[in-house]
Coordinates of C-alpha atoms in Angstrom, one line a residue:
Chain V
M157 CA 104.5 103.0 76.3
K158 CA 100.9 103.3 77.3
L159 CA 99.1 106.4 78.5
I160 CA 96.9 105.8 81.5
K161 CA 94.4 108.4 82.7
S162 CA 92.2 106.4 85.1
I163 CA 93.2 105.9 88.7
S164 CA 91.5 102.6 89.1
W165 CA 93.0 101.3 85.8
M166 CA 96.5 102.3 86.9
Q167 CA 95.9 100.6 90.3
R168 CA 94.7 97.4 88.6
L169 CA 97.7 97.3 86.2
S170 CA 100.1 97.8 89.1
L171 CA 98.4 95.1 91.2
K172 CA 98.6 92.7 88.3
A173 CA 102.3 93.5 87.7
K174 CA 103.1 93.1 91.4
R175 CA 101.3 89.8 91.5
A176 CA 103.4 88.7 88.6
G177 CA 106.4 89.4 90.7
K178 CA 107.5 92.5 88.8
K179 CA 109.4 95.4 90.5
I180 CA 107.8 98.7 89.7
G181 CA 109.8 101.9 89.6
L182 CA 107.9 105.3 89.8
V183 CA 109.1 108.7 88.6
P184 CA 106.6 111.3 89.8
T185 CA 106.7 114.5 87.8
M186 CA 104.7 117.6 86.9
G187 CA 105.6 117.2 83.3
Y188 CA 107.3 119.7 81.0
L189 CA 110.1 117.3 81.2
H190 CA 113.8 118.2 81.0
Q191 CA 117.0 116.2 81.0
G192 CA 116.9 116.0 84.8
H193 CA 113.6 114.1 84.6
L194 CA 114.9 111.9 81.9
E195 CA 117.9 110.8 84.0
L196 CA 115.5 109.8 86.7
V197 CA 113.6 107.7 84.2
K198 CA 116.7 106.0 82.9
K199 CA 117.8 105.2 86.5
A200 CA 114.3 103.8 87.2
G201 CA 114.7 101.6 84.1
R202 CA 118.0 100.2 85.4
L203 CA 116.5 99.4 88.8
S204 CA 113.1 98.0 88.0
D205 CA 111.1 95.6 85.7
L206 CA 108.4 98.1 85.0
V207 CA 108.7 101.9 84.8
V208 CA 105.8 104.3 85.5
V209 CA 106.2 108.0 84.9
S210 CA 103.4 110.1 86.4
I211 CA 102.7 113.6 85.0
F212 CA 100.4 115.6 87.1
V213 CA 100.5 119.3 87.9
N214 CA 99.2 119.0 91.4
P215 CA 97.0 121.9 92.4
T216 CA 97.2 121.3 96.2
Q217 CA 100.9 122.1 96.3
F218 CA 100.5 125.6 94.8
G219 CA 99.5 128.6 96.9
P220 CA 96.6 130.8 95.8
K221 CA 99.0 133.4 94.4
E222 CA 101.4 131.0 92.9
D223 CA 102.0 129.8 89.3
F224 CA 99.6 126.9 89.0
N225 CA 97.8 128.3 86.0
R226 CA 100.8 129.4 84.1
Y227 CA 102.9 126.3 85.0
P228 CA 104.2 125.0 81.7
R229 CA 102.4 122.0 80.2
D230 CA 103.3 120.0 77.1
L231 CA 102.1 116.4 77.1
T232 CA 102.8 115.7 73.5
G233 CA 106.4 117.0 73.9
D234 CA 106.8 115.0 77.1
L235 CA 105.6 111.7 75.5
A236 CA 108.1 112.3 72.6
K237 CA 110.9 112.8 75.1
L238 CA 110.0 109.6 77.0
K239 CA 110.0 107.5 73.9
G240 CA 112.8 105.0 73.7
L241 CA 113.6 105.2 77.4
G242 CA 111.8 102.0 78.3
V243 CA 108.8 103.6 80.0
D244 CA 105.8 101.2 80.4
Y245 CA 103.1 103.5 81.6
V246 CA 102.7 107.3 81.6
F247 CA 100.1 108.0 84.3
T248 CA 98.2 111.3 83.8
P249 CA 95.2 111.5 86.0
S250 CA 92.9 114.6 86.0
A251 CA 92.8 116.9 88.9
K252 CA 89.0 116.2 89.1
E253 CA 89.7 112.5 89.6
M254 CA 92.6 113.0 92.1
Y255 CA 90.6 115.5 94.1
P256 CA 86.9 114.7 93.6
D257 CA 84.1 116.6 95.3
G258 CA 84.2 116.1 99.0
Y259 CA 87.9 115.5 99.0
Q260 CA 89.4 116.4 102.4
T261 CA 92.3 114.2 103.4
Y262 CA 95.8 115.7 103.8
V263 CA 99.2 114.3 104.8
E264 CA 101.5 116.5 106.8
V265 CA 105.2 115.9 107.6
E266 CA 105.4 118.4 110.4
N267 CA 108.9 119.4 111.2
L268 CA 110.6 118.9 107.8
S269 CA 107.9 121.0 106.2
K270 CA 108.9 124.0 108.3
G271 CA 111.6 126.4 107.4
L272 CA 113.3 126.9 104.0
C273 CA 110.6 126.8 101.2
G274 CA 108.0 125.8 103.8
D275 CA 108.1 129.2 105.3
F276 CA 107.6 131.0 101.9
R277 CA 105.2 128.5 100.4
P278 CA 102.6 127.7 103.2
G279 CA 100.8 124.5 102.5
H280 CA 103.2 123.5 99.7
F281 CA 104.7 120.4 101.4
R282 CA 101.4 119.4 102.7
G283 CA 100.2 119.3 99.0
V284 CA 103.4 117.5 98.0
A285 CA 103.2 114.8 100.8
T286 CA 99.5 114.3 100.0
V287 CA 99.8 113.8 96.3
V288 CA 102.9 111.6 96.6
C289 CA 101.1 109.5 99.2
K290 CA 98.2 109.1 96.7
L291 CA 100.5 108.3 93.8
F292 CA 102.4 105.7 95.9
N293 CA 99.1 104.0 96.8
I294 CA 97.9 104.1 93.2
V295 CA 101.1 102.9 91.5
Q296 CA 102.4 100.7 94.5
P297 CA 106.0 100.9 93.3
E298 CA 109.0 99.2 95.0
F299 CA 110.8 102.6 94.8
A300 CA 110.3 106.1 93.5
I301 CA 113.0 108.6 92.4
F302 CA 113.2 112.3 92.9
G303 CA 115.7 114.9 91.9
E304 CA 117.9 116.5 94.7
K305 CA 117.3 120.0 93.3
D306 CA 114.1 119.9 95.5
Y307 CA 116.1 118.8 98.5
Q308 CA 113.6 119.6 101.2
Q309 CA 110.9 117.9 99.1
L310 CA 113.0 114.8 99.0
K311 CA 113.4 114.8 102.8
V312 CA 109.7 115.3 103.3
I313 CA 108.8 112.4 101.1
E314 CA 111.5 110.1 102.5
R315 CA 110.1 110.8 106.0
M316 CA 106.5 110.4 104.9
A317 CA 107.2 107.0 103.3
R318 CA 109.0 105.8 106.4
D319 CA 106.5 107.2 109.0
L320 CA 103.4 105.8 107.2
N321 CA 105.0 102.4 106.6
L322 CA 104.5 102.7 102.9
G323 CA 107.2 100.0 102.2
I324 CA 108.5 102.1 99.3
K325 CA 112.1 103.1 98.9
V326 CA 112.5 106.8 98.2
L327 CA 115.7 107.5 96.1
G328 CA 117.3 110.9 95.4
M329 CA 119.4 111.6 92.4
D330 CA 122.0 114.3 91.7
T331 CA 120.7 117.5 90.2
V332 CA 121.2 117.7 86.5
R333 CA 122.6 121.1 85.4
E334 CA 122.9 123.1 82.2
K335 CA 126.5 123.5 80.9
D336 CA 126.8 126.8 82.8
G337 CA 125.7 125.2 86.1
L338 CA 122.0 126.3 86.2
A339 CA 120.0 123.5 87.9
M340 CA 117.5 122.2 85.4
S341 CA 113.9 123.1 86.2
S342 CA 110.7 123.3 84.3
R343 CA 110.4 126.8 85.7
N344 CA 113.6 127.9 83.8
S345 CA 111.3 128.4 80.8
Y346 CA 109.9 131.5 82.6
L347 CA 113.3 133.2 82.5
S348 CA 113.9 136.2 80.2
K349 CA 117.2 136.4 78.5
E350 CA 118.5 138.8 81.0
A351 CA 117.2 136.7 83.9
R352 CA 118.7 133.6 82.4
V353 CA 122.2 135.2 82.6
Q354 CA 121.7 136.2 86.2
A355 CA 120.3 132.8 87.2
I356 CA 123.7 131.1 86.8
F357 CA 125.0 132.9 89.9
L358 CA 123.0 130.6 92.3
S359 CA 125.1 127.6 91.4
R360 CA 128.2 129.7 91.1
A361 CA 127.7 131.0 94.6
L362 CA 127.1 127.5 96.0
K363 CA 130.2 126.2 94.3
E364 CA 132.3 129.0 95.8
A365 CA 130.9 128.1 99.2
K366 CA 131.8 124.5 98.7
K367 CA 135.3 125.5 97.8
L368 CA 135.6 127.5 101.0
V369 CA 134.5 124.4 103.0
E370 CA 137.1 122.3 101.2
Q371 CA 139.7 125.0 102.2
G372 CA 138.6 124.5 105.9
E373 CA 135.9 127.1 106.4
K374 CA 133.3 125.7 108.9
S375 CA 131.3 128.7 109.9
A376 CA 127.7 128.7 108.4
E377 CA 127.6 132.4 108.8
A378 CA 130.7 132.9 106.7
L379 CA 129.4 130.5 104.0
I380 CA 126.1 132.3 103.9
G381 CA 127.9 135.6 103.7
K382 CA 129.9 134.5 100.7
V383 CA 126.8 133.1 98.9
R384 CA 124.9 136.3 99.6
E385 CA 127.8 138.4 98.3
I386 CA 128.0 136.6 95.0
I387 CA 124.3 136.5 94.4
S388 CA 123.7 140.1 95.4
G389 CA 126.8 141.3 93.6
N390 CA 125.8 139.8 90.3
T391 CA 122.0 139.8 90.1
N392 CA 119.2 142.0 91.0
G393 CA 117.4 139.0 92.4
R394 CA 115.5 139.0 95.6
I395 CA 116.9 136.5 98.0
E396 CA 114.3 134.5 100.0
Y397 CA 116.8 132.4 102.0
I398 CA 120.3 131.2 102.1
E399 CA 120.8 128.5 104.7
V400 CA 123.1 125.8 105.9
R401 CA 121.4 122.7 107.2
D402 CA 122.2 119.2 108.4
A403 CA 122.0 117.1 105.2
L404 CA 120.2 114.3 107.0
D405 CA 117.5 116.0 109.1
L406 CA 117.6 119.6 107.8
A407 CA 118.4 120.9 111.4
L408 CA 120.0 124.3 111.4
V409 CA 123.7 124.2 111.8
E410 CA 126.2 126.8 112.8
K411 CA 129.3 124.8 112.0
V412 CA 129.9 122.5 109.1
D413 CA 131.3 119.6 111.1
K414 CA 129.2 116.9 109.4
P415 CA 127.6 116.6 105.9
C416 CA 125.5 119.7 105.3
Q417 CA 123.4 121.2 102.6
I418 CA 123.6 124.8 101.6
L419 CA 120.2 125.8 100.2
V420 CA 119.1 128.9 98.4
A421 CA 115.9 130.4 97.0
V422 CA 116.0 133.5 94.9
W423 CA 113.5 135.4 92.8
I424 CA 115.1 136.5 89.5
G425 CA 112.4 138.7 88.0
R426 CA 109.1 136.9 88.2
T427 CA 110.8 133.5 88.5
R428 CA 111.5 131.8 91.8
L429 CA 114.6 129.6 91.6
I430 CA 116.0 127.1 94.1
D431 CA 119.3 125.3 94.3
N432 CA 121.4 123.5 96.8
I433 CA 124.8 121.8 97.2
R434 CA 126.3 119.2 99.5
V435 CA 129.2 120.3 101.6
Q436 CA 131.2 118.3 104.2
P437 CA 134.3 118.8 106.2
K438 CA 137.4 117.1 104.9
N439 CA 137.5 114.3 107.4
S440 CA 133.8 113.7 107.6
K441 CA 132.8 110.0 107.9
R442 CA 129.1 110.5 107.1
G443 CA 127.5 111.1 103.7
Chain R
M117 CA 97.1 81.9 115.4
K118 CA 100.4 83.7 115.5
L119 CA 101.4 86.7 117.5
I120 CA 103.4 89.2 115.4
K121 CA 105.1 92.2 117.1
S122 CA 107.4 93.4 114.4
I123 CA 106.1 95.8 111.7
S124 CA 108.5 94.6 109.0
W125 CA 107.7 91.0 109.7
M126 CA 103.9 91.7 109.5
Q127 CA 104.5 93.6 106.3
R128 CA 106.5 90.7 104.8
L129 CA 103.8 88.1 105.8
S130 CA 101.1 90.2 104.3
L131 CA 103.1 90.7 101.0
K132 CA 103.6 86.9 100.9
A133 CA 100.0 86.2 101.4
K134 CA 98.9 88.7 98.8
R135 CA 101.4 87.3 96.3
A136 CA 99.8 83.9 96.9
G137 CA 96.5 85.4 95.9
K138 CA 95.1 85.5 99.4
K139 CA 92.4 88.0 100.5
I140 CA 93.4 89.6 103.8
G141 CA 90.8 91.0 106.2
L142 CA 91.9 93.3 109.0
V143 CA 90.1 94.1 112.3
P144 CA 91.9 97.0 114.0
T145 CA 91.3 97.1 117.7
M146 CA 92.8 98.6 120.9
G147 CA 92.4 95.3 122.7
Y148 CA 90.4 94.5 125.8
L149 CA 88.1 92.7 123.4
H150 CA 84.4 92.3 123.9
Q151 CA 81.7 90.6 122.0
G152 CA 81.5 93.5 119.5
H153 CA 85.1 93.0 118.5
L154 CA 84.5 89.2 118.2
E155 CA 81.6 89.7 115.8
L156 CA 83.9 91.9 113.6
V157 CA 86.5 89.1 113.7
K158 CA 83.9 86.5 112.7
K159 CA 82.7 88.6 109.9
A160 CA 86.3 89.1 108.7
G161 CA 86.6 85.3 108.7
R162 CA 83.6 84.9 106.5
L163 CA 84.8 87.4 103.9
S164 CA 88.5 86.6 103.7
D165 CA 91.2 84.0 103.4
L166 CA 93.4 85.4 106.1
V167 CA 92.4 87.3 109.2
V168 CA 94.6 89.8 110.9
V169 CA 93.5 91.4 114.2
S170 CA 95.6 94.3 115.4
I171 CA 95.8 95.2 119.0
F172 CA 97.4 98.6 119.6
V173 CA 96.4 101.2 122.2
N174 CA 97.3 104.2 120.0
P175 CA 98.8 107.0 122.0
T176 CA 98.3 109.7 119.2
Q177 CA 94.5 109.4 119.4
F178 CA 94.4 110.3 123.1
G179 CA 94.5 113.9 124.4
P180 CA 97.0 114.8 127.1
K181 CA 94.3 114.6 129.8
E182 CA 92.5 111.5 128.5
D183 CA 92.7 107.9 129.6
F184 CA 95.6 106.5 127.6
N185 CA 97.4 105.3 130.8
R186 CA 94.4 103.8 132.4
Y187 CA 92.9 102.4 129.2
P188 CA 92.3 98.7 130.0
R189 CA 94.7 96.2 128.6
D190 CA 94.7 92.3 128.8
L191 CA 96.6 90.6 126.0
T192 CA 96.4 87.2 127.5
G193 CA 92.6 87.5 127.9
D194 CA 92.3 88.8 124.3
L195 CA 94.3 85.9 122.8
A196 CA 92.1 83.5 124.7
K197 CA 88.9 85.2 123.3
L198 CA 90.3 85.0 119.8
K199 CA 91.1 81.3 119.9
G200 CA 88.9 79.3 117.7
L201 CA 87.7 82.2 115.6
G202 CA 90.0 81.5 112.7
V203 CA 92.4 84.4 113.3
D204 CA 95.7 83.9 111.5
Y205 CA 97.8 86.8 112.9
V206 CA 97.4 89.0 116.0
F207 CA 99.5 92.1 115.3
T208 CA 100.7 93.9 118.4
P209 CA 103.4 96.4 117.6
S210 CA 104.9 98.6 120.3
A211 CA 104.3 102.3 120.4
K212 CA 108.1 102.8 120.1
E213 CA 108.1 101.0 116.8
M214 CA 104.9 102.6 115.5
Y215 CA 106.2 106.1 116.5
P216 CA 110.0 106.0 116.5
D217 CA 112.2 109.0 117.4
G218 CA 111.7 111.7 114.8
Y219 CA 108.2 110.5 113.9
Q220 CA 106.3 113.5 112.4
T221 CA 103.8 112.5 109.8
Y222 CA 100.0 112.8 110.4
V223 CA 96.9 112.2 108.3
E224 CA 94.0 114.6 108.6
V225 CA 90.5 114.1 107.3
E226 CA 89.5 117.7 107.6
N227 CA 85.7 118.2 107.6
L228 CA 84.6 114.8 109.0
S229 CA 86.9 115.3 111.9
K230 CA 85.1 118.4 113.0
G231 CA 82.0 118.5 115.2
L232 CA 80.7 115.8 117.4
C233 CA 83.6 114.0 119.2
G234 CA 86.1 116.0 117.1
D235 CA 85.1 119.2 119.0
F236 CA 85.6 117.6 122.4
R237 CA 88.6 115.5 121.6
P238 CA 90.9 117.8 119.6
G239 CA 93.4 115.8 117.6
H240 CA 91.6 112.5 118.2
F241 CA 90.6 111.8 114.6
R242 CA 94.0 112.9 113.4
G243 CA 95.5 110.2 115.6
V244 CA 92.9 107.7 114.4
A245 CA 93.4 108.4 110.7
T246 CA 97.2 108.3 111.1
V247 CA 97.3 105.0 112.9
V248 CA 94.7 103.3 110.6
C249 CA 96.6 104.6 107.6
K250 CA 99.8 103.0 109.0
L251 CA 98.0 99.7 109.9
F252 CA 96.5 99.6 106.4
N253 CA 99.9 100.0 104.8
I254 CA 101.5 97.4 107.1
V255 CA 98.8 94.7 106.8
Q256 CA 97.7 95.6 103.2
P257 CA 94.2 94.1 103.6
E258 CA 91.5 93.9 101.0
F259 CA 89.1 95.2 103.6
A260 CA 89.0 96.3 107.2
I261 CA 86.0 96.2 109.6
F262 CA 85.0 98.7 112.2
G263 CA 82.0 98.8 114.6
E264 CA 79.4 101.5 114.0
K265 CA 79.4 102.5 117.7
D266 CA 82.2 104.8 116.7
Y267 CA 80.2 106.2 113.8
Q268 CA 82.2 109.3 113.2
Q269 CA 85.4 107.3 113.3
L270 CA 84.0 105.0 110.6
K271 CA 83.2 107.9 108.4
V272 CA 86.6 109.4 108.9
I273 CA 88.3 106.2 108.0
E274 CA 86.1 105.5 104.9
R275 CA 86.9 108.9 103.6
M276 CA 90.6 108.6 104.3
A277 CA 90.8 105.3 102.5
R278 CA 89.0 106.7 99.5
D279 CA 90.8 110.1 99.4
L280 CA 94.3 108.5 99.7
N281 CA 93.5 105.8 97.1
L282 CA 94.4 103.0 99.6
G283 CA 92.4 100.5 97.6
I284 CA 91.0 99.1 100.8
K285 CA 87.3 98.5 101.5
V286 CA 86.2 99.9 104.8
L287 CA 83.2 98.1 106.2
G288 CA 81.0 99.0 109.1
M289 CA 79.1 96.6 111.3
D290 CA 76.1 97.0 113.6
T291 CA 76.9 97.9 117.2
V292 CA 76.7 94.9 119.5
R293 CA 74.8 95.6 122.7
E294 CA 74.4 94.2 126.1
K295 CA 71.0 92.6 126.8
D296 CA 69.7 95.9 128.3
G297 CA 70.8 97.9 125.3
L298 CA 74.1 99.4 126.4
A299 CA 76.5 99.6 123.5
M300 CA 79.5 97.3 124.1
S301 CA 82.8 99.2 124.7
S302 CA 86.0 98.5 126.4
R303 CA 85.5 101.6 128.4
N304 CA 82.3 100.1 130.0
S305 CA 84.8 98.4 132.4
Y306 CA 85.2 101.9 134.0
L307 CA 81.6 102.1 135.1
S308 CA 80.7 101.8 138.7
K309 CA 77.5 99.8 139.6
E310 CA 75.5 102.9 139.9
A311 CA 76.9 104.4 136.7
R312 CA 76.2 101.1 134.9
V313 CA 72.5 101.4 135.7
Q314 CA 72.4 105.0 134.4
A315 CA 74.4 104.1 131.2
I316 CA 71.4 102.2 129.7
F317 CA 69.6 105.5 129.2
L318 CA 71.7 106.4 126.2
S319 CA 70.4 103.6 124.1
R320 CA 66.9 103.9 125.6
A321 CA 66.8 107.6 124.6
L322 CA 68.0 106.8 121.1
K323 CA 65.4 104.1 120.7
E324 CA 62.6 106.4 121.8
A325 CA 63.8 109.0 119.3
K326 CA 63.7 106.3 116.6
K327 CA 60.2 105.5 117.5
L328 CA 59.2 109.1 117.2
V329 CA 60.7 109.2 113.7
E330 CA 58.7 106.1 112.8
Q331 CA 55.6 107.9 114.0
G332 CA 56.4 110.7 111.6
E333 CA 58.5 113.2 113.6
K334 CA 61.0 114.9 111.3
S335 CA 62.2 117.8 113.4
A336 CA 65.8 117.4 114.6
E337 CA 65.1 119.8 117.4
A338 CA 62.2 117.7 118.7
L339 CA 64.2 114.5 118.5
I340 CA 67.2 116.1 120.4
G341 CA 64.7 117.4 123.0
K342 CA 63.3 113.9 123.6
V343 CA 66.8 112.4 123.9
R344 CA 67.9 115.1 126.3
E345 CA 64.8 114.7 128.4
I346 CA 65.3 111.0 128.8
I347 CA 69.0 111.2 129.6
S348 CA 68.7 114.2 131.9
G349 CA 65.6 112.8 133.6
N350 CA 67.2 109.4 134.4
T351 CA 70.9 110.0 135.0
N352 CA 73.2 112.6 136.5
G353 CA 75.4 112.4 133.4
R354 CA 76.9 115.4 131.8
I355 CA 75.8 115.6 128.2
E356 CA 78.5 116.6 125.7
Y357 CA 76.4 116.5 122.6
I358 CA 73.1 115.2 121.2
E359 CA 73.0 115.7 117.4
V360 CA 71.2 114.6 114.3
R361 CA 73.4 114.3 111.3
D362 CA 73.2 113.1 107.7
A363 CA 74.1 109.4 107.9
L364 CA 76.3 109.6 104.8
D365 CA 78.4 112.8 105.2
L366 CA 77.6 113.8 108.8
A367 CA 76.2 117.2 107.7
L368 CA 74.0 118.9 110.2
V369 CA 70.3 118.4 109.5
E370 CA 67.2 120.1 110.7
K371 CA 64.7 117.7 109.2
V372 CA 64.9 114.0 109.0
D373 CA 64.0 113.6 105.4
K374 CA 66.7 111.2 104.5
P375 CA 68.7 108.5 106.4
C376 CA 70.2 110.2 109.5
Q377 CA 72.2 109.3 112.5
I378 CA 71.4 110.5 116.0
L379 CA 74.6 110.6 118.0
V380 CA 75.2 111.2 121.7
A381 CA 78.2 111.6 124.0
V382 CA 77.6 111.6 127.7
W383 CA 79.9 111.5 130.8
I384 CA 78.5 109.2 133.4
G385 CA 80.7 109.8 136.4
R386 CA 84.3 109.5 135.1
T387 CA 83.4 107.6 132.0
R388 CA 82.7 109.1 128.6
L389 CA 80.1 107.0 126.7
I390 CA 79.0 107.4 123.1
D391 CA 76.2 105.8 121.1
N392 CA 74.2 106.4 118.0
I393 CA 71.3 105.1 116.0
R394 CA 70.1 105.2 112.4
V395 CA 66.8 106.8 111.7
Q396 CA 65.0 107.4 108.5
P397 CA 61.7 108.6 107.3
K398 CA 59.2 106.0 106.3
N399 CA 59.4 106.4 102.6
S400 CA 63.2 107.1 102.4
K401 CA 64.8 105.5 99.4
R402 CA 68.4 105.8 100.7
G403 CA 70.2 103.8 103.4

């Protein structure tokens, strides 16, 4: 496992591997790795000949008042966790090299970046699409894997790769959860003890909504009401959104008559948590 | 010389060529080829193992009131002109395949797209950067060549390729001119006889300004005044802009104390013409 800091060196190594007919799998991360990341890495290993994990806390996807500076970082710990997982290269460029003086090019996925997190984090998905486009061009993988916890992000990146003809498969993978259901996230490290207890009600509420759908409930309004009731009743969190969307194109839905995603964002104390769950009517053929 | 219409087929051919160690050169065009394009093609041939010419009238770079529909098209004529120039593939995708239903991703080069043509053609350079990014990803060339007549476009594309780490060299090539100095352009076909006579004063004015610089004039204001005087005195054209800019980053300059570009856009009748010229002080070390 080699640590690569230089963009041009990474690009050269990738080109060489491609020319040798090797299939490259990329796992883009912002580091402070948890089990969710490691599952992505293992899957990449199963599907490719050469695994690249990028670790880059991307400044352009944080708003001016967001947590870029306090975002947790631990490269030594990350490298220890990756050991033995068959990673070939850990790519850790500097912000200065990724965004040199005069940098001015941005990629925008217009519709999918609107609504949900896009409404509360202006510019966030522009930063995500831009950095992922850059990482794709640098590493030139055959596929890249992302966790479904960041569902809207996954949809934005899928669309970007398709629209810009990047020729790269974008794969999603089930959210990995703590035993009590909390979706794993580097930001969970922000949670106080009290907040950590409250945080489990995001996934609990989503599971309850899923049960309702399995019992025949189709009304988005009713599902949202149930999720809100559980989160409001058990936490002092501030709800940003609770929404039901088409699982494929994130269109707003009123009725769950096809595969849908219920998505939530809640501030528990100073920590913003997101989660989502797939729901589909009993006889759905899609999904 | 093979005609390729399908994006995925072009992508596969390029990948195969790259794997075989071949160096691909791309000449992106909107067709209705003139001698300027053909010089780009010849240069691509000298620098590469495999030449791809793309012909695609890109709808996203035209404003709603611009000339997308009447833009001249003549694929048969274009193929005849390319014969014998060593072109391997002519890539002519449909707009429907380049921008399928649900398409929503755009590339923006923020600063360089402002000012000059960017002010008069809102969205134009966003469309250019987007389609060129797509073409680069599809054809995966080692380099691409563009004419310097579209100087701001060249700068936007250079920056886009660098910022997004495309790993593709962007080359500019001297504007090819008619005997009387008019910069070659597919849009020259719009000119009436009378307008054609007036059109020569763009390049004449620019040449006069260059002479002034060679005689020691450094003031951008004086140079702009001279160009305006010649164009206004000899045509009934409507001047959109006459500007002096830093040749490297297109920053506005007041004094020509480094390599600069004088750029003009003028409507002669119903035809919008652009042209530009490099000027530099006698002892300039740059450029």
